[in-house]
Coordinates of C-alpha atoms in Angstrom, one line a residue:
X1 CA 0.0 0.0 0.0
X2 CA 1.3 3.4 -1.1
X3 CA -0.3 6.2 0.7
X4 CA -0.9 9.1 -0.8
X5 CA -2.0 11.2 2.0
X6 CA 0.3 14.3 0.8
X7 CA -2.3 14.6 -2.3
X8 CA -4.6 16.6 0.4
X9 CA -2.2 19.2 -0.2
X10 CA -3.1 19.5 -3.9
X11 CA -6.4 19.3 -3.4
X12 CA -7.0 22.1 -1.3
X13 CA -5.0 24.5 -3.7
X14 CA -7.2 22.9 -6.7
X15 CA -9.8 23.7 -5.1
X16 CA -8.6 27.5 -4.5
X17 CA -8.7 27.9 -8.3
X18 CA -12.6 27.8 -7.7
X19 CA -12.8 30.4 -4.9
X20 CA -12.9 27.4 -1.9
X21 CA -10.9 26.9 1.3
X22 CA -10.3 24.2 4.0
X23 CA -13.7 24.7 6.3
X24 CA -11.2 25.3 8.9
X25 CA -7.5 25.8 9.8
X26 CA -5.2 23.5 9.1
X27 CA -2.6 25.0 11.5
X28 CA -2.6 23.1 14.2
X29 CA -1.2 26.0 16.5
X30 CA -4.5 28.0 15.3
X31 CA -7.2 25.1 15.9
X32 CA -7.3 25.4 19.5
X33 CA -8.1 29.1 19.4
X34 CA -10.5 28.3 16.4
X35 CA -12.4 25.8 18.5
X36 CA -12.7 27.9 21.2
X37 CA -15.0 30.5 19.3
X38 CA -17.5 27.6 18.6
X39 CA -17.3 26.3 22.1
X40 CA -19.1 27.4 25.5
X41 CA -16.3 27.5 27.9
X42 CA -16.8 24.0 29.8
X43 CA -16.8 21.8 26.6
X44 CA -13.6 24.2 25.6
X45 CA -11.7 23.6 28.7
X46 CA -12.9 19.9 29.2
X47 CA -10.7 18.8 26.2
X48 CA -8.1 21.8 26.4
X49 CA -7.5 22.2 30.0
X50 CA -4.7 20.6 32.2
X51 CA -3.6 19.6 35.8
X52 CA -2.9 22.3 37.9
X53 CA -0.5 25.0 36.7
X54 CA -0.8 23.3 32.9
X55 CA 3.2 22.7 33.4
X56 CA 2.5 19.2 32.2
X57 CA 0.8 20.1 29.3
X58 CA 4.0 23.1 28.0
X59 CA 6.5 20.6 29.2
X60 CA 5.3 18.0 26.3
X61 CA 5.3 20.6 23.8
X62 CA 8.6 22.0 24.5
X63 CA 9.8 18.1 24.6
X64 CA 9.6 18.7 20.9
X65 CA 10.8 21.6 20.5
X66 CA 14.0 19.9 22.3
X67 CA 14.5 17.8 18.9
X68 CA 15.2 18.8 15.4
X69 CA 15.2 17.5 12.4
X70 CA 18.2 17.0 10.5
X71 CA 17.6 16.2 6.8
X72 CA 19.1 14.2 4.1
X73 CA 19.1 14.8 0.7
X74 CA 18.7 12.2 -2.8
X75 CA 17.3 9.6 -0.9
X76 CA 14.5 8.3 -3.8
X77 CA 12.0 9.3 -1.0
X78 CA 9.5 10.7 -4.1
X79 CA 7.6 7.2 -3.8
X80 CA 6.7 6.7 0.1
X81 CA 5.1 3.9 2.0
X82 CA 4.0 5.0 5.2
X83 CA 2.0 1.3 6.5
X84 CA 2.4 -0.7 9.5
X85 CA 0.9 -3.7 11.3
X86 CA 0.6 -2.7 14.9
X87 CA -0.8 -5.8 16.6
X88 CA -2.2 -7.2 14.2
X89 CA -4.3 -4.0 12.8
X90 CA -3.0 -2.8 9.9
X91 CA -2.9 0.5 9.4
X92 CA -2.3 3.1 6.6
X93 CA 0.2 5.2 8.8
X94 CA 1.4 4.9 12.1
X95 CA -1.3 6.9 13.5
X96 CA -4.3 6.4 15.8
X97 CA -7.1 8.3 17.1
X98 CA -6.8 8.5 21.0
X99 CA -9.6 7.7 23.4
X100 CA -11.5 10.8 23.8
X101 CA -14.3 10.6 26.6
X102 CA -17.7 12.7 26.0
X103 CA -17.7 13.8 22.6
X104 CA -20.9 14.9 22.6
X105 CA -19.9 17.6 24.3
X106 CA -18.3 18.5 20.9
X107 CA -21.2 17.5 18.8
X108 CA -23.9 15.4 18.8
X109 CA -23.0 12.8 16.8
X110 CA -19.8 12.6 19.3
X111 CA -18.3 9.3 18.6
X112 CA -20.6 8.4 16.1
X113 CA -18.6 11.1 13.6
X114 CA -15.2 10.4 14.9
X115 CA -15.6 6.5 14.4
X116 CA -17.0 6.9 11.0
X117 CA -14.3 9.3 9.6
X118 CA -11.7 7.2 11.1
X119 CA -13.2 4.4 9.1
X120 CA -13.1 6.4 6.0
X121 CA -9.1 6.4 5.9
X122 CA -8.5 2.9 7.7
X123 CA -6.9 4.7 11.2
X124 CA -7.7 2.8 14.1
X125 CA -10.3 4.5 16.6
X126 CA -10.0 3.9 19.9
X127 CA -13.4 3.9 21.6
X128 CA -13.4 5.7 25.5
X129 CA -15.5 3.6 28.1
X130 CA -16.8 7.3 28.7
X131 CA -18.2 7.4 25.4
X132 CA -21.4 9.6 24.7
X133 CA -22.8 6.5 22.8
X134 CA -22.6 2.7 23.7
X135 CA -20.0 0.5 22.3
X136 CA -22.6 -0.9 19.8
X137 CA -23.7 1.7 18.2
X138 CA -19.9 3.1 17.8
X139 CA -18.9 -0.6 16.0
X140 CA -21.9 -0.3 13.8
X141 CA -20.6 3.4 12.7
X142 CA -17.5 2.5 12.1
X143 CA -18.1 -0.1 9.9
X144 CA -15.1 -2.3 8.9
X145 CA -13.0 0.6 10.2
X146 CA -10.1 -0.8 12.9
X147 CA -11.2 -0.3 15.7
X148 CA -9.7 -0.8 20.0
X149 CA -11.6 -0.2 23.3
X150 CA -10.2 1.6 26.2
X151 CA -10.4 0.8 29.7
X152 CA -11.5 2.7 32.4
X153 CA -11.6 -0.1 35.2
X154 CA -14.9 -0.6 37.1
X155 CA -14.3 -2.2 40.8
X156 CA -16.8 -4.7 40.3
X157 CA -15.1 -7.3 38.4
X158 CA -18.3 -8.5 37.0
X159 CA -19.0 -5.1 35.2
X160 CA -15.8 -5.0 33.9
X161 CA -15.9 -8.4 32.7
X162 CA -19.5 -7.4 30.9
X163 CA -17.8 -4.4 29.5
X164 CA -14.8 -6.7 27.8
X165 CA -16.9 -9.4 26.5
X166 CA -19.6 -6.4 24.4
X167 CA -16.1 -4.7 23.3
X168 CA -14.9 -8.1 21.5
X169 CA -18.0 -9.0 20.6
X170 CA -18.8 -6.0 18.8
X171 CA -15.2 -6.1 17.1
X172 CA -12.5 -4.1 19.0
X173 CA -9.4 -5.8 18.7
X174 CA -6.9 -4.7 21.2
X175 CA -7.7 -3.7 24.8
X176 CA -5.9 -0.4 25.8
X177 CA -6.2 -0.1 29.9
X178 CA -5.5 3.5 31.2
X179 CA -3.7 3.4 34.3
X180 CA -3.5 7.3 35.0
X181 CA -6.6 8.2 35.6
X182 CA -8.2 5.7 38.5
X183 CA -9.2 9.4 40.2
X184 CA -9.2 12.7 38.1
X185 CA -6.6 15.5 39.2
X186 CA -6.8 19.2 40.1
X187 CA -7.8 20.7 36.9
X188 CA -8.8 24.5 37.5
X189 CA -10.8 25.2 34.4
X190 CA -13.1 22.9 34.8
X191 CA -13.4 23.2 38.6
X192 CA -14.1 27.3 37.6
X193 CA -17.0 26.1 35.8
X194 CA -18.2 23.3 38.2
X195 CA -17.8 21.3 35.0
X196 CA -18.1 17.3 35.0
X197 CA -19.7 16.0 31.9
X198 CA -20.2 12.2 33.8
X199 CA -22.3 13.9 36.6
X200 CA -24.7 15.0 34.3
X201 CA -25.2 11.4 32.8
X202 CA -22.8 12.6 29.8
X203 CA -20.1 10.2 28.6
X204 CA -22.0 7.2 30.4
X205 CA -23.0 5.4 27.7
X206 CA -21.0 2.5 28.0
X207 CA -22.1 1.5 31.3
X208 CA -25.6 2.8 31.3
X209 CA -26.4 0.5 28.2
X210 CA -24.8 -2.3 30.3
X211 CA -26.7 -5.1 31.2
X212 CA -24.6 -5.8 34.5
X213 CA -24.5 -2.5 35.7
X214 CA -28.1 -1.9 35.3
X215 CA -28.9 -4.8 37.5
X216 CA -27.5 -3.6 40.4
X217 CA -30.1 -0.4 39.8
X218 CA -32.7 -0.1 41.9
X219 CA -34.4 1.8 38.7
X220 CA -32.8 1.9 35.5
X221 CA -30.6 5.0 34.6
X222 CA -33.8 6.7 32.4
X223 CA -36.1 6.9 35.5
X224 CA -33.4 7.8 38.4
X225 CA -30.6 9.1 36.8
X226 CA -28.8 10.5 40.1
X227 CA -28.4 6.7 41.6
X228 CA -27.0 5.7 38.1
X229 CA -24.4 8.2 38.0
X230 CA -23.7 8.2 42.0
X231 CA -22.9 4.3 41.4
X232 CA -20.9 4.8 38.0
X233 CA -18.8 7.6 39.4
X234 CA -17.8 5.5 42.7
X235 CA -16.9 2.4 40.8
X236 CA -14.7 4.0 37.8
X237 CA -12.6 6.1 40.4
X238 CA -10.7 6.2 43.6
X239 CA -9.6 2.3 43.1
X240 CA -5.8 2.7 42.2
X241 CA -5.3 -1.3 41.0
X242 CA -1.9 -3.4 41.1
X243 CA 0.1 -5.0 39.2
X244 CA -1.3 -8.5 40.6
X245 CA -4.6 -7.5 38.9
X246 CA -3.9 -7.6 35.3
X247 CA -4.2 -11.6 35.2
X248 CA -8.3 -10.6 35.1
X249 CA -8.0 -8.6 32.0
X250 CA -6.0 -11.3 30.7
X251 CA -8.8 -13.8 31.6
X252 CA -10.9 -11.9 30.3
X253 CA -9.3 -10.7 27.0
X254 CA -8.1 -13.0 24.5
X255 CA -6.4 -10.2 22.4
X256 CA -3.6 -7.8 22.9
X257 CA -3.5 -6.0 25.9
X258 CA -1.6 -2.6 26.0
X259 CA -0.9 -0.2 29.3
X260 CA -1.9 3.0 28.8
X261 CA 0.0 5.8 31.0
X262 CA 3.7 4.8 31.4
X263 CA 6.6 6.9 31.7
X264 CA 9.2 5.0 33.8
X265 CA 11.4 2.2 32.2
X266 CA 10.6 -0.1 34.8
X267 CA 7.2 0.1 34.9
X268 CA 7.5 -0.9 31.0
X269 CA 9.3 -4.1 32.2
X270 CA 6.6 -5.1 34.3
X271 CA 4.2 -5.0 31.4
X272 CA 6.3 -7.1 29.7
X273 CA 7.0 -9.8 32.7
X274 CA 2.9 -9.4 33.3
X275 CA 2.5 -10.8 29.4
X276 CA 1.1 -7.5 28.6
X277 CA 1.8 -6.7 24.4
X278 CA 2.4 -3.2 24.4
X279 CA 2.6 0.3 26.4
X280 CA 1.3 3.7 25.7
X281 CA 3.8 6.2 26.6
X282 CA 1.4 9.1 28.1
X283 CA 0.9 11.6 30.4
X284 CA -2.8 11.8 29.3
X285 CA -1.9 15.0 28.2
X286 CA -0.6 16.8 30.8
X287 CA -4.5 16.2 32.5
X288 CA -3.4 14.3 35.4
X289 CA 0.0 15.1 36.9
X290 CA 1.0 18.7 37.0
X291 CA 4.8 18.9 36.7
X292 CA 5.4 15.4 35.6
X293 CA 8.0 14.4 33.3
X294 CA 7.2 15.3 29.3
X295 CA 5.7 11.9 27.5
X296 CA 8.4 12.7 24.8
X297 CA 11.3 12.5 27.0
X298 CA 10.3 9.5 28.7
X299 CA 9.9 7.9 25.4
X300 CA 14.0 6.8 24.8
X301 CA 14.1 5.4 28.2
X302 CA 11.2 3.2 27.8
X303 CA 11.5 2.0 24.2
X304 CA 14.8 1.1 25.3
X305 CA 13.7 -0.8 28.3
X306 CA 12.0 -2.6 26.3
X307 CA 12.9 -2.8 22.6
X308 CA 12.1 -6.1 21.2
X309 CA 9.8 -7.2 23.8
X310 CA 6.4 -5.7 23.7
X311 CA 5.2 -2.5 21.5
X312 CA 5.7 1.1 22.5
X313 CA 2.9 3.7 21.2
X314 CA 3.3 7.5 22.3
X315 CA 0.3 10.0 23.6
X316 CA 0.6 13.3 24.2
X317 CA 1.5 16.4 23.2
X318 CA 0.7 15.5 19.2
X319 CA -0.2 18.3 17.3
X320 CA 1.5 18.1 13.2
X321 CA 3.6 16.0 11.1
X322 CA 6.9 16.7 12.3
X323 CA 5.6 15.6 16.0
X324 CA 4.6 12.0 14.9
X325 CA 8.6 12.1 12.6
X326 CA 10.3 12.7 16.0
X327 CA 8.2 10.5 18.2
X328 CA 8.5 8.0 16.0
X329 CA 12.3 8.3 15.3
X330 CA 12.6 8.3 19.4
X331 CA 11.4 4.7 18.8
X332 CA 7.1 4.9 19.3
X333 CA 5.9 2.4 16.7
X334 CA 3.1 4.4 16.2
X335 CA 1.5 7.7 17.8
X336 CA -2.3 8.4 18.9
X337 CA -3.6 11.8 18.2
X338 CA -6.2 13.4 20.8
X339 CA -7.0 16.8 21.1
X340 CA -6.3 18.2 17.4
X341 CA -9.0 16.2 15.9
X342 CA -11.4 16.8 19.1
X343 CA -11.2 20.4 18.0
X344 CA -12.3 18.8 14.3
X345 CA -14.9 17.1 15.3
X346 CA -16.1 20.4 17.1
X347 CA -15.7 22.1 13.9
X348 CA -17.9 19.9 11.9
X349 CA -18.5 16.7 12.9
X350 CA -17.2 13.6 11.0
X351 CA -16.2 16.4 7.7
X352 CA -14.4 17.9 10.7
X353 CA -12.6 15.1 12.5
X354 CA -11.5 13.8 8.6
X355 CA -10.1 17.4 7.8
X356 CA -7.9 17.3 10.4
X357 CA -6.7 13.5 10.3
X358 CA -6.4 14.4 5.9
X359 CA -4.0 17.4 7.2
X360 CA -1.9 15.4 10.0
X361 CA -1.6 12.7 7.8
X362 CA -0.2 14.7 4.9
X363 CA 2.0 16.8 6.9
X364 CA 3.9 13.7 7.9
X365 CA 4.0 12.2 4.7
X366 CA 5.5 15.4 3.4
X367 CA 7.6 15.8 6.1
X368 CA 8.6 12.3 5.6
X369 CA 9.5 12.3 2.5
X370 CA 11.1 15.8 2.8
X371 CA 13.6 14.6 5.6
X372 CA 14.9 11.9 2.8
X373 CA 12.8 9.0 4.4
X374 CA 10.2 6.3 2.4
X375 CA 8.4 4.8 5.2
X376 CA 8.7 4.8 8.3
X377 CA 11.0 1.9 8.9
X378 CA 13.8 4.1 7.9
X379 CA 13.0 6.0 11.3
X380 CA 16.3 6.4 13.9
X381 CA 17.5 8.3 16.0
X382 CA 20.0 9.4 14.1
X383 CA 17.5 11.5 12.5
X384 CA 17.0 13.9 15.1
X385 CA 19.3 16.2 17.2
X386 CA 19.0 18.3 20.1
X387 CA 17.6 21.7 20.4
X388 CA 20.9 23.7 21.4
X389 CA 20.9 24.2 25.1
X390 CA 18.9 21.2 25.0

């Protein structure tokens, strides 16, 4: 498969000839700001706000500012193939759509839109548990379109176990467990607005439509939604979980199971001695640990930790083309994109979520190619070099 993602770039100037323009940016730096005009401040800050001070949040984006590019020249790299098989999903790049919670917040299709523009250029979706819509009706938008589930993990095993068995049922390949997030951190915007989508009965689809859950109701979520939400909100936070609890997912889970959330080396060892298949370098975007150490530069230590062993993906701090180059030359076999096309899908929906996937995905490409590389295979470290004063 040779992608030709880079032809977005001709298209839009084609299209110029006849008086049109992109519905939106596609500067990355300017989509936040755009988004924020179409957004009342607590859906705005829900998906653009950090942990405390937000040093989290700068420190990833200065992690790649800390790298640059160094380019080589006559390299063929005219003719590109930018595929990979990530356990066992192929994909078209090394890209995927990160788990987003509450997109309806955005728009009302929510994850309806993202999951079917997703499907519409083969990158892999990764469905939140806090999805606005239930993990059927999110497999039946996307189609044939790749697809993985996210973990949040209830305490009540049973639940959980429910949860699993509808995700692989409905198709969703590849479990990715969050392990950052078992209670949410200080986050001032949204505690400025008194702003929490789940307490409002938003982003509860998942368990809500869940057959388990709902029989431990006294009355079903549509005729008492306070004891639904009081019992979802009290079994999908607080409980920190250990190491010794994976075996359950395990049980539980007869495809690859990655760790979403880990920055220190070691903790990537234990993944792999746990039989776990792969690790999400994240610091769920700066949202849970203010001051904690940028995703990016955790990234060498971990892939090297591990290298061989289990797969390492990278979260956070993604905004253009040159971002997934570097993460990827750092060693992340593939990178997951979050708030950029969040910002689409506010914009327009599924036309807006596949206008800003169409413009990451060229960027790279070009960039790609640009930096004298055909795929990214040809990816080292010895593509990068550091900022000065770096």
């Amino acid at each position: 498969m040779t992608a030709q993602f880079a032809a977005y770039q001709n298209e839009i100037y084609l299209q110029g000839l006849a008086g049109t323009v992109p519905p939106f940016t596609t500067d990355p730096e300017g989509l936040a700001e755009s988004a924020r005009q179409r957004l009342g401040p607590g859906p705005y800050w829900y998906v653009a706000g950090a942990a405390g001070s937000g040093a989290t949040a700068r420190a990833n984006r200065e992690a790649f500012d800390g790298w640059r590019i160094v380019p080589r020249m006559l390299t063929g790299a005219s003719q590109r193939h930018l595929g990979v098989t990530v356990l066992g999903t192929e994909m078209p790049a090394p890209v995927l759509l990160a788990p987003i919670g509450v997109q309806s917040i955005l728009h009302p299709d929510g994850e309806l839109a993202t999951a079917r523009a997703a499907a519409e250029l083969g990158v892999p979706f990764v469905l939140s548990t806090a999805s606005s819509h239930t993990i059927e009706e999110v497999a039946e938008a996307a189609g044939d379109g790749p697809r993985w589930f996210q973990l949040y993990r209830p305490n009540e095993p049973e639940v959980c176990a429910s949860l699993l068995d509808r995700a692989r049922k409905a198709g969703f390949t590849t479990l990715v467990v969050t392990l950052d997030t078992w209670t949410l951190a200080w986050r001032p915007h949204d505690l400025d607005h008194a702003y929490l989508p789940f307490i409002r009965g938003i982003g509860t689809a998942t368990p809500f439509s869940d057959p388990v859950f709902r029989a431990g109701l006294s009355a079903p979520p549509e005729e008492d939604l306070t004891e639904a939400v009081l019992r979802w909100v009290q079994m999908f936070t607080g409980t920190d979980h250990r190491w010794e609890d994976l075996p359950f997912l395990r049980k539980h889970w007869d495809g690859p199971i990655v760790l979403k959330g880990v920055l220190h080396p070691d903790d990537a060892l234990r993944a792999a001695d746990a039989g776990m298949d792969g690790v999400v370098v994240s610091n769920h975007g700066g949202r849970q640990v203010d001051g904690a150490v940028a995703a990016l530069d955790a990234l060498p230590e971990v892939v090297d930790a591990v290298a061989g062993r289990i797969e390492v993906l990278f979260d956070s701090g993604v905004r253009g083309g040159a971002d997934v180059l570097k993460a990827l030359a750092l060693g992340a076999r593939a990178v997951l994109l979050g708030r950029p096309y969040a910002y689409g899908l506010a914009h327009g929906g599924q036309q807006g979520v596949r206008h800003v996937l169409r413009s990451l995905l060229a960027d790279f490409d070009l960039t790609l190619g640009l930096s004298g590389h055909r795929s990214p295979a040809e990816l080292g470290r010895d593509a990068l070099r550091a900022a000065p004063g770096r």
